Amino acid sequence: MRHSPIAAALAAALITASAFAHADVLADTTISGKTFIDFTSIDQTRNGTDTANAGTGMDVKRFYLGVEHKFDDVWSAGLTTDFNYTSSSGETQVFVKKAWVQAKLSDAFKLRAGADDMPWIPYVEGLYNLRYVENTLIDRLKYGTSSDWGLHAFGGGNDLWAYNIAAVNGAGYKNPSRGNNVDVEGRFAITPLKGLSFAVGGYSGELGKDTANLPAGSTRTAKRLDFVAAYVNPQFRVGAEYFRQNNWNNVLTSGPKDSADGYSVWGQYKFAPEFSAFVRYDHANQSRDINPKLKDTYYNAGIEWIARKGVRLAAVYKHENLADAVNTTKSNEIGVWAEVAF
């Protein structure tokens, strides 16, 4: 029994050390979550006839759960899972949105390996500020992806300039398969005045379709050029985005070449501490070469309420018209959209 005080002291020391170590881990670990929910009514017709998407229902379009850990001033790692369900398609999935290891050599150069944000779409989402209401232009038209697997280099200096370059597999975060070559997307942005941003970006690659079992010359390169300008302050935000793409949906040479271009303009004004009004208008030429009359027009308008920190609600009306010389698809949607984040 005479050794019991020593054993007790050792046990207490181990417990204390473990508690401090656990506290250090928690202090350097961030857990976050974000979900997009809507309850809406959709009226959609194709050439005057209702489609299967018409109806009323609730969608949980996204539920992100993320964890990031900082090992030291250089090394860190992150993981973000993504759940989505849409009543129109009956799809429910859970998959990895981001999974990366980072080496921060300086504010001007950080390198991540794994799946991470792509240079363009998440950047524009930050300027637009209403991703839970609608995807930004490139994402909505499916001419890009928000995350992909590869190497991601980014950084900036003095809040004046920033860059982001990604060399990725090309098929998007849902499909980590690889092709013969890597795709490249990049962005360079400047902020000459506080709140005023200009950025140019581009993409070049085969979107993961140049697999090793295809004969040489079976694919062509998809390319996209992007511009965005925005001004943001606590009272209001305005912005405009433009893109031009070639062969995004025509990478395989078994089909003809095609191209598209389009623009998006948006604005949001806070008229009370917890309320703001917003509008957006998109227009795109969806098939400049194969079907030049195919045009997509989209707009929305709504009121946002900041119910509390981390909870945003918006009453919104949306309209989209996709038409060419033969077919016309019209969609009208009205309802409530919500973002809950922690």
Short mmCIF file of N, CA and C in Angstrom, two decimals, residues 77-213:
data_model
loop_
_atom_site.label_atom_id
_atom_site.label_comp_id
_atom_site.label_asym_id
_atom_site.label_seq_id
_atom_site.Cartn_x
_atom_site.Cartn_y
_atom_site.Cartn_z
N ALA A 77 -5.01 20.28 -42.01
CA ALA A 77 -5.79 19.34 -42.81
C ALA A 77 -7.27 19.63 -42.64
N GLY A 78 -8.06 19.24 -43.64
CA GLY A 78 -9.50 19.49 -43.56
C GLY A 78 -10.30 18.41 -44.27
N LEU A 79 -11.52 18.20 -43.81
CA LEU A 79 -12.45 17.25 -44.42
C LEU A 79 -13.85 17.85 -44.38
N THR A 80 -14.55 17.85 -45.52
CA THR A 80 -15.93 18.31 -45.59
C THR A 80 -16.76 17.25 -46.29
N THR A 81 -17.78 16.77 -45.62
CA THR A 81 -18.71 15.82 -46.24
C THR A 81 -19.93 16.58 -46.74
N ASP A 82 -20.62 16.00 -47.69
CA ASP A 82 -21.76 16.66 -48.32
C ASP A 82 -22.90 15.67 -48.46
N PHE A 83 -24.06 16.05 -47.93
CA PHE A 83 -25.29 15.29 -48.09
C PHE A 83 -26.24 16.12 -48.93
N ASN A 84 -26.92 15.49 -49.88
CA ASN A 84 -27.96 16.22 -50.61
C ASN A 84 -29.13 15.32 -50.94
N TYR A 85 -30.30 15.94 -50.96
CA TYR A 85 -31.52 15.25 -51.36
C TYR A 85 -32.42 16.24 -52.08
N THR A 86 -33.00 15.84 -53.20
CA THR A 86 -33.97 16.66 -53.91
C THR A 86 -35.22 15.84 -54.16
N SER A 87 -36.37 16.42 -53.85
CA SER A 87 -37.63 15.70 -54.01
C SER A 87 -37.94 15.44 -55.48
N SER A 88 -37.44 16.31 -56.38
CA SER A 88 -37.75 16.15 -57.80
C SER A 88 -37.08 14.92 -58.39
N SER A 89 -35.86 14.60 -57.90
CA SER A 89 -35.14 13.45 -58.45
C SER A 89 -35.16 12.24 -57.52
N GLY A 90 -35.53 12.44 -56.26
CA GLY A 90 -35.51 11.34 -55.30
C GLY A 90 -34.11 10.87 -54.97
N GLU A 91 -33.12 11.76 -55.12
CA GLU A 91 -31.72 11.39 -54.93
C GLU A 91 -31.27 11.73 -53.51
N THR A 92 -30.63 10.77 -52.85
CA THR A 92 -30.00 11.01 -51.56
C THR A 92 -28.58 10.45 -51.61
N GLN A 93 -27.61 11.30 -51.30
CA GLN A 93 -26.21 10.86 -51.36
C GLN A 93 -25.41 11.52 -50.25
N VAL A 94 -24.39 10.83 -49.80
CA VAL A 94 -23.39 11.39 -48.90
C VAL A 94 -22.03 11.13 -49.53
N PHE A 95 -21.24 12.19 -49.71
CA PHE A 95 -19.94 12.01 -50.34
C PHE A 95 -18.97 13.06 -49.82
N VAL A 96 -17.72 12.95 -50.21
CA VAL A 96 -16.67 13.88 -49.78
C VAL A 96 -16.65 15.08 -50.72
N LYS A 97 -16.80 16.27 -50.15
CA LYS A 97 -16.70 17.50 -50.93
C LYS A 97 -15.27 18.02 -50.93
N LYS A 98 -14.64 17.97 -49.76
CA LYS A 98 -13.25 18.42 -49.65
C LYS A 98 -12.50 17.50 -48.69
N ALA A 99 -11.26 17.19 -49.04
CA ALA A 99 -10.37 16.41 -48.17
C ALA A 99 -8.95 16.78 -48.56
N TRP A 100 -8.28 17.55 -47.72
CA TRP A 100 -7.00 18.11 -48.13
C TRP A 100 -6.00 18.17 -46.97
N VAL A 101 -4.74 18.23 -47.36
CA VAL A 101 -3.63 18.52 -46.45
C VAL A 101 -2.94 19.77 -46.98
N GLN A 102 -2.67 20.73 -46.08
CA GLN A 102 -2.12 22.02 -46.51
C GLN A 102 -0.75 22.27 -45.91
N ALA A 103 0.13 22.83 -46.74
CA ALA A 103 1.41 23.38 -46.29
C ALA A 103 1.39 24.87 -46.56
N LYS A 104 1.43 25.68 -45.51
CA LYS A 104 1.44 27.13 -45.65
C LYS A 104 2.87 27.62 -45.49
N LEU A 105 3.49 28.00 -46.60
CA LEU A 105 4.86 28.49 -46.56
C LEU A 105 4.90 29.99 -46.31
N SER A 106 3.85 30.70 -46.71
CA SER A 106 3.71 32.13 -46.45
C SER A 106 2.28 32.52 -46.83
N ASP A 107 1.90 33.77 -46.53
CA ASP A 107 0.58 34.24 -46.95
C ASP A 107 0.46 34.26 -48.47
N ALA A 108 1.59 34.37 -49.16
CA ALA A 108 1.59 34.44 -50.62
C ALA A 108 1.63 33.07 -51.28
N PHE A 109 1.89 32.01 -50.50
CA PHE A 109 1.95 30.68 -51.11
C PHE A 109 1.50 29.61 -50.12
N LYS A 110 0.35 29.03 -50.42
CA LYS A 110 -0.17 27.89 -49.67
C LYS A 110 -0.46 26.79 -50.68
N LEU A 111 -0.17 25.56 -50.32
CA LEU A 111 -0.36 24.44 -51.23
C LEU A 111 -1.22 23.37 -50.54
N ARG A 112 -2.28 22.96 -51.22
CA ARG A 112 -3.14 21.90 -50.71
C ARG A 112 -3.15 20.73 -51.68
N ALA A 113 -3.10 19.52 -51.14
CA ALA A 113 -3.21 18.30 -51.93
C ALA A 113 -4.48 17.58 -51.52
N GLY A 114 -5.29 17.20 -52.51
CA GLY A 114 -6.54 16.52 -52.25
C GLY A 114 -7.69 17.21 -52.95
N ALA A 115 -8.89 17.05 -52.42
CA ALA A 115 -10.06 17.73 -52.98
C ALA A 115 -10.26 19.04 -52.25
N ASP A 116 -10.41 20.13 -53.01
CA ASP A 116 -10.56 21.44 -52.39
C ASP A 116 -11.33 22.35 -53.33
N ASP A 117 -11.68 23.55 -52.81
CA ASP A 117 -12.38 24.54 -53.61
C ASP A 117 -11.62 24.84 -54.90
N MET A 118 -12.34 24.90 -56.01
CA MET A 118 -11.75 25.34 -57.26
C MET A 118 -11.62 26.86 -57.26
N PRO A 119 -10.78 27.41 -58.12
CA PRO A 119 -10.51 28.85 -58.06
C PRO A 119 -11.70 29.75 -58.35
N TRP A 120 -12.64 29.33 -59.24
CA TRP A 120 -13.62 30.30 -59.72
C TRP A 120 -14.94 30.30 -58.96
N ILE A 121 -15.68 29.20 -58.97
CA ILE A 121 -17.05 29.21 -58.44
C ILE A 121 -17.11 29.65 -56.98
N PRO A 122 -16.32 29.09 -56.06
CA PRO A 122 -16.43 29.55 -54.67
C PRO A 122 -16.08 31.04 -54.49
N TYR A 123 -15.17 31.55 -55.31
CA TYR A 123 -14.82 32.97 -55.23
C TYR A 123 -16.02 33.85 -55.58
N VAL A 124 -16.71 33.52 -56.68
CA VAL A 124 -17.88 34.30 -57.09
C VAL A 124 -19.01 34.14 -56.08
N GLU A 125 -19.15 32.94 -55.50
CA GLU A 125 -20.16 32.73 -54.45
C GLU A 125 -19.95 33.70 -53.29
N GLY A 126 -18.69 33.95 -52.93
CA GLY A 126 -18.41 34.88 -51.84
C GLY A 126 -18.83 36.30 -52.16
N LEU A 127 -18.70 36.70 -53.42
CA LEU A 127 -19.14 38.03 -53.83
C LEU A 127 -20.66 38.11 -53.92
N TYR A 128 -21.27 37.05 -54.43
CA TYR A 128 -22.72 37.02 -54.64
C TYR A 128 -23.49 36.94 -53.32
N ASN A 129 -23.05 36.08 -52.39
CA ASN A 129 -23.57 36.01 -51.02
C ASN A 129 -24.91 35.31 -50.89
N LEU A 130 -25.47 34.78 -51.99
CA LEU A 130 -26.79 34.15 -51.90
C LEU A 130 -26.76 32.75 -52.52
N ARG A 131 -25.70 32.01 -52.26
CA ARG A 131 -25.59 30.67 -52.81
C ARG A 131 -26.74 29.78 -52.39
N TYR A 132 -27.27 29.97 -51.18
CA TYR A 132 -28.35 29.10 -50.72
C TYR A 132 -29.63 29.32 -51.51
N VAL A 133 -29.78 30.50 -52.12
CA VAL A 133 -30.93 30.78 -52.97
C VAL A 133 -30.73 30.19 -54.36
N GLU A 134 -29.52 30.37 -54.93
CA GLU A 134 -29.25 29.86 -56.28
C GLU A 134 -27.75 29.71 -56.50
N ASN A 135 -27.35 28.71 -57.28
CA ASN A 135 -25.97 28.58 -57.71
C ASN A 135 -25.57 29.79 -58.55
N THR A 136 -24.29 30.13 -58.53
CA THR A 136 -23.82 31.19 -59.41
C THR A 136 -23.84 30.70 -60.86
N LEU A 137 -23.60 31.62 -61.80
CA LEU A 137 -23.84 31.38 -63.22
C LEU A 137 -23.17 30.12 -63.74
N ILE A 138 -21.86 29.98 -63.54
CA ILE A 138 -21.12 28.83 -64.08
C ILE A 138 -21.62 27.53 -63.47
N ASP A 139 -21.89 27.55 -62.18
CA ASP A 139 -22.38 26.35 -61.49
C ASP A 139 -23.80 26.02 -61.93
N ARG A 140 -24.64 27.01 -62.08
CA ARG A 140 -26.04 26.76 -62.46
C ARG A 140 -26.14 26.14 -63.85
N LEU A 141 -25.29 26.58 -64.78
CA LEU A 141 -25.31 26.06 -66.15
C LEU A 141 -24.42 24.83 -66.33
N LYS A 142 -23.77 24.38 -65.27
CA LYS A 142 -22.94 23.17 -65.28
C LYS A 142 -21.74 23.29 -66.22
N TYR A 143 -21.11 24.47 -66.22
CA TYR A 143 -19.89 24.68 -66.99
C TYR A 143 -18.66 24.73 -66.07
N GLY A 144 -18.78 24.15 -64.91
CA GLY A 144 -17.67 24.12 -63.97
C GLY A 144 -18.09 23.37 -62.72
N THR A 145 -17.13 23.15 -61.83
CA THR A 145 -17.40 22.48 -60.56
C THR A 145 -16.80 23.29 -59.44
N SER A 146 -17.35 23.16 -58.24
CA SER A 146 -16.88 23.95 -57.11
C SER A 146 -15.70 23.32 -56.38
N SER A 147 -15.45 22.01 -56.61
CA SER A 147 -14.35 21.33 -55.94
C SER A 147 -13.87 20.19 -56.83
N ASP A 148 -12.58 19.88 -56.75
CA ASP A 148 -12.02 18.77 -57.53
C ASP A 148 -10.76 18.27 -56.85
N TRP A 149 -10.31 17.08 -57.29
CA TRP A 149 -9.16 16.40 -56.70
C TRP A 149 -7.88 16.78 -57.45
N GLY A 150 -6.85 17.20 -56.70
CA GLY A 150 -5.59 17.55 -57.33
C GLY A 150 -4.72 18.38 -56.40
N LEU A 151 -3.93 19.27 -56.99
CA LEU A 151 -3.07 20.20 -56.26
C LEU A 151 -3.62 21.60 -56.42
N HIS A 152 -3.67 22.33 -55.28
CA HIS A 152 -4.26 23.66 -55.27
C HIS A 152 -3.26 24.62 -54.63
N ALA A 153 -2.79 25.61 -55.39
CA ALA A 153 -1.86 26.62 -54.89
C ALA A 153 -2.58 27.96 -54.87
N PHE A 154 -2.46 28.69 -53.76
CA PHE A 154 -3.16 29.96 -53.66
C PHE A 154 -2.47 30.86 -52.65
N GLY A 155 -2.81 32.13 -52.70
CA GLY A 155 -2.23 33.10 -51.77
C GLY A 155 -2.52 34.51 -52.23
N GLY A 156 -1.90 35.48 -51.56
CA GLY A 156 -2.11 36.88 -51.92
C GLY A 156 -1.26 37.78 -51.07
N GLY A 157 -1.45 39.08 -51.24
CA GLY A 157 -0.65 40.03 -50.49
C GLY A 157 -1.37 41.33 -50.21
N ASN A 158 -1.35 41.76 -48.93
CA ASN A 158 -1.82 43.08 -48.50
C ASN A 158 -3.27 43.37 -48.89
N ASP A 159 -4.10 42.35 -48.99
CA ASP A 159 -5.50 42.50 -49.37
C ASP A 159 -5.66 43.21 -50.71
N LEU A 160 -4.60 43.28 -51.49
CA LEU A 160 -4.65 43.96 -52.78
C LEU A 160 -4.78 42.98 -53.94
N TRP A 161 -4.13 41.84 -53.85
CA TRP A 161 -4.17 40.87 -54.94
C TRP A 161 -4.22 39.46 -54.36
N ALA A 162 -4.74 38.55 -55.17
CA ALA A 162 -4.82 37.15 -54.76
C ALA A 162 -4.89 36.28 -56.00
N TYR A 163 -4.38 35.07 -55.87
CA TYR A 163 -4.41 34.12 -56.97
C TYR A 163 -4.79 32.75 -56.46
N ASN A 164 -5.24 31.90 -57.37
CA ASN A 164 -5.56 30.52 -57.05
C ASN A 164 -5.38 29.70 -58.32
N ILE A 165 -4.55 28.66 -58.27
CA ILE A 165 -4.31 27.80 -59.42
C ILE A 165 -4.51 26.35 -58.98
N ALA A 166 -5.26 25.59 -59.76
CA ALA A 166 -5.54 24.19 -59.43
C ALA A 166 -5.22 23.31 -60.62
N ALA A 167 -4.45 22.25 -60.37
CA ALA A 167 -4.19 21.20 -61.37
C ALA A 167 -4.92 19.96 -60.88
N VAL A 168 -6.00 19.58 -61.59
CA VAL A 168 -6.95 18.61 -61.03
C VAL A 168 -7.26 17.49 -62.03
N ASN A 169 -7.97 16.46 -61.51
CA ASN A 169 -8.36 15.34 -62.37
C ASN A 169 -9.35 15.75 -63.44
N GLY A 170 -10.26 16.67 -63.11
CA GLY A 170 -11.14 17.22 -64.11
C GLY A 170 -12.57 16.74 -64.09
N ALA A 171 -12.87 15.65 -63.38
CA ALA A 171 -14.23 15.10 -63.38
C ALA A 171 -15.06 15.60 -62.21
N GLY A 172 -14.50 16.45 -61.34
CA GLY A 172 -15.25 16.98 -60.21
C GLY A 172 -15.09 16.15 -58.95
N TYR A 173 -15.50 16.73 -57.83
CA TYR A 173 -15.28 16.08 -56.53
C TYR A 173 -16.08 14.80 -56.36
N LYS A 174 -17.18 14.63 -57.11
CA LYS A 174 -17.97 13.41 -57.00
C LYS A 174 -17.33 12.24 -57.72
N ASN A 175 -16.36 12.53 -58.56
CA ASN A 175 -15.73 11.48 -59.38
C ASN A 175 -14.22 11.66 -59.36
N PRO A 176 -13.51 10.99 -58.44
CA PRO A 176 -12.06 11.16 -58.32
C PRO A 176 -11.24 10.39 -59.35
N SER A 177 -11.88 9.84 -60.39
CA SER A 177 -11.14 9.10 -61.40
C SER A 177 -10.20 10.05 -62.15
N ARG A 178 -9.19 9.48 -62.81
CA ARG A 178 -8.16 10.28 -63.46
C ARG A 178 -8.14 10.03 -64.96
N GLY A 179 -7.58 11.00 -65.69
CA GLY A 179 -7.40 10.88 -67.13
C GLY A 179 -5.93 10.87 -67.49
N ASN A 180 -5.64 10.95 -68.77
CA ASN A 180 -4.25 10.95 -69.22
C ASN A 180 -3.52 12.23 -68.84
N ASN A 181 -4.25 13.34 -68.74
CA ASN A 181 -3.64 14.63 -68.43
C ASN A 181 -4.45 15.32 -67.34
N VAL A 182 -3.79 16.25 -66.64
CA VAL A 182 -4.50 17.03 -65.63
C VAL A 182 -5.13 18.25 -66.28
N ASP A 183 -6.25 18.70 -65.69
CA ASP A 183 -6.89 19.94 -66.11
C ASP A 183 -6.39 21.07 -65.23
N VAL A 184 -6.45 22.28 -65.73
CA VAL A 184 -5.95 23.45 -64.99
C VAL A 184 -7.02 24.54 -64.96
N GLU A 185 -7.29 25.06 -63.77
CA GLU A 185 -8.13 26.23 -63.61
C GLU A 185 -7.39 27.26 -62.77
N GLY A 186 -7.53 28.53 -63.13
CA GLY A 186 -6.84 29.58 -62.39
C GLY A 186 -7.66 30.84 -62.26
N ARG A 187 -7.28 31.67 -61.30
CA ARG A 187 -7.93 32.95 -61.08
C ARG A 187 -6.93 33.94 -60.53
N PHE A 188 -6.99 35.18 -61.03
CA PHE A 188 -6.20 36.28 -60.46
C PHE A 188 -7.16 37.42 -60.16
N ALA A 189 -7.11 37.94 -58.93
CA ALA A 189 -8.04 38.98 -58.50
C ALA A 189 -7.27 40.15 -57.90
N ILE A 190 -7.82 41.34 -58.10
CA ILE A 190 -7.26 42.53 -57.46
C ILE A 190 -8.38 43.26 -56.74
N THR A 191 -8.02 43.95 -55.67
CA THR A 191 -8.96 44.77 -54.90
C THR A 191 -8.33 46.15 -54.75
N PRO A 192 -8.49 47.02 -55.75
CA PRO A 192 -7.83 48.33 -55.71
C PRO A 192 -8.35 49.25 -54.63
N LEU A 193 -9.65 49.08 -54.26
CA LEU A 193 -10.26 49.83 -53.18
C LEU A 193 -11.00 48.85 -52.29
N LYS A 194 -11.16 49.20 -51.03
CA LYS A 194 -11.87 48.32 -50.11
C LYS A 194 -13.27 48.05 -50.64
N GLY A 195 -13.60 46.77 -50.82
CA GLY A 195 -14.91 46.37 -51.29
C GLY A 195 -15.03 46.23 -52.79
N LEU A 196 -14.08 46.77 -53.56
CA LEU A 196 -14.14 46.71 -55.02
C LEU A 196 -13.21 45.62 -55.52
N SER A 197 -13.76 44.65 -56.25
CA SER A 197 -12.98 43.49 -56.70
C SER A 197 -13.15 43.27 -58.20
N PHE A 198 -12.03 42.92 -58.84
CA PHE A 198 -12.02 42.50 -60.23
C PHE A 198 -11.24 41.19 -60.32
N ALA A 199 -11.73 40.25 -61.13
CA ALA A 199 -11.02 38.98 -61.26
C ALA A 199 -11.18 38.45 -62.67
N VAL A 200 -10.15 37.75 -63.12
CA VAL A 200 -10.16 37.05 -64.40
C VAL A 200 -9.75 35.61 -64.12
N GLY A 201 -10.37 34.68 -64.82
CA GLY A 201 -10.07 33.27 -64.61
C GLY A 201 -10.21 32.48 -65.89
N GLY A 202 -9.79 31.23 -65.82
CA GLY A 202 -9.91 30.38 -66.99
C GLY A 202 -9.73 28.92 -66.64
N TYR A 203 -10.17 28.07 -67.56
CA TYR A 203 -10.09 26.61 -67.39
C TYR A 203 -9.67 26.01 -68.71
N SER A 204 -8.85 24.94 -68.63
CA SER A 204 -8.45 24.20 -69.82
C SER A 204 -8.23 22.74 -69.44
N GLY A 205 -8.89 21.82 -70.18
CA GLY A 205 -8.70 20.40 -69.90
C GLY A 205 -9.75 19.55 -70.57
N GLU A 206 -9.69 18.25 -70.29
CA GLU A 206 -10.60 17.28 -70.92
C GLU A 206 -11.67 16.78 -69.96
N LEU A 207 -11.79 17.38 -68.78
CA LEU A 207 -12.86 17.08 -67.83
C LEU A 207 -12.88 15.61 -67.41
N GLY A 208 -11.71 14.97 -67.39
CA GLY A 208 -11.59 13.59 -66.95
C GLY A 208 -12.03 12.57 -67.99
N LYS A 209 -12.33 13.00 -69.20
CA LYS A 209 -12.83 12.08 -70.22
C LYS A 209 -11.73 11.47 -71.08
N ASP A 210 -10.50 11.95 -70.97
CA ASP A 210 -9.39 11.41 -71.78
C ASP A 210 -8.77 10.20 -71.09
N THR A 211 -9.55 9.15 -70.95
CA THR A 211 -9.08 7.96 -70.25
C THR A 211 -8.11 7.15 -71.11
N ALA A 212 -7.34 6.30 -70.46
CA ALA A 212 -6.26 5.58 -71.13
C ALA A 212 -6.76 4.58 -72.17
N ASN A 213 -8.01 4.15 -72.05
CA ASN A 213 -8.50 3.15 -72.99
C ASN A 213 -9.05 3.75 -74.28
#
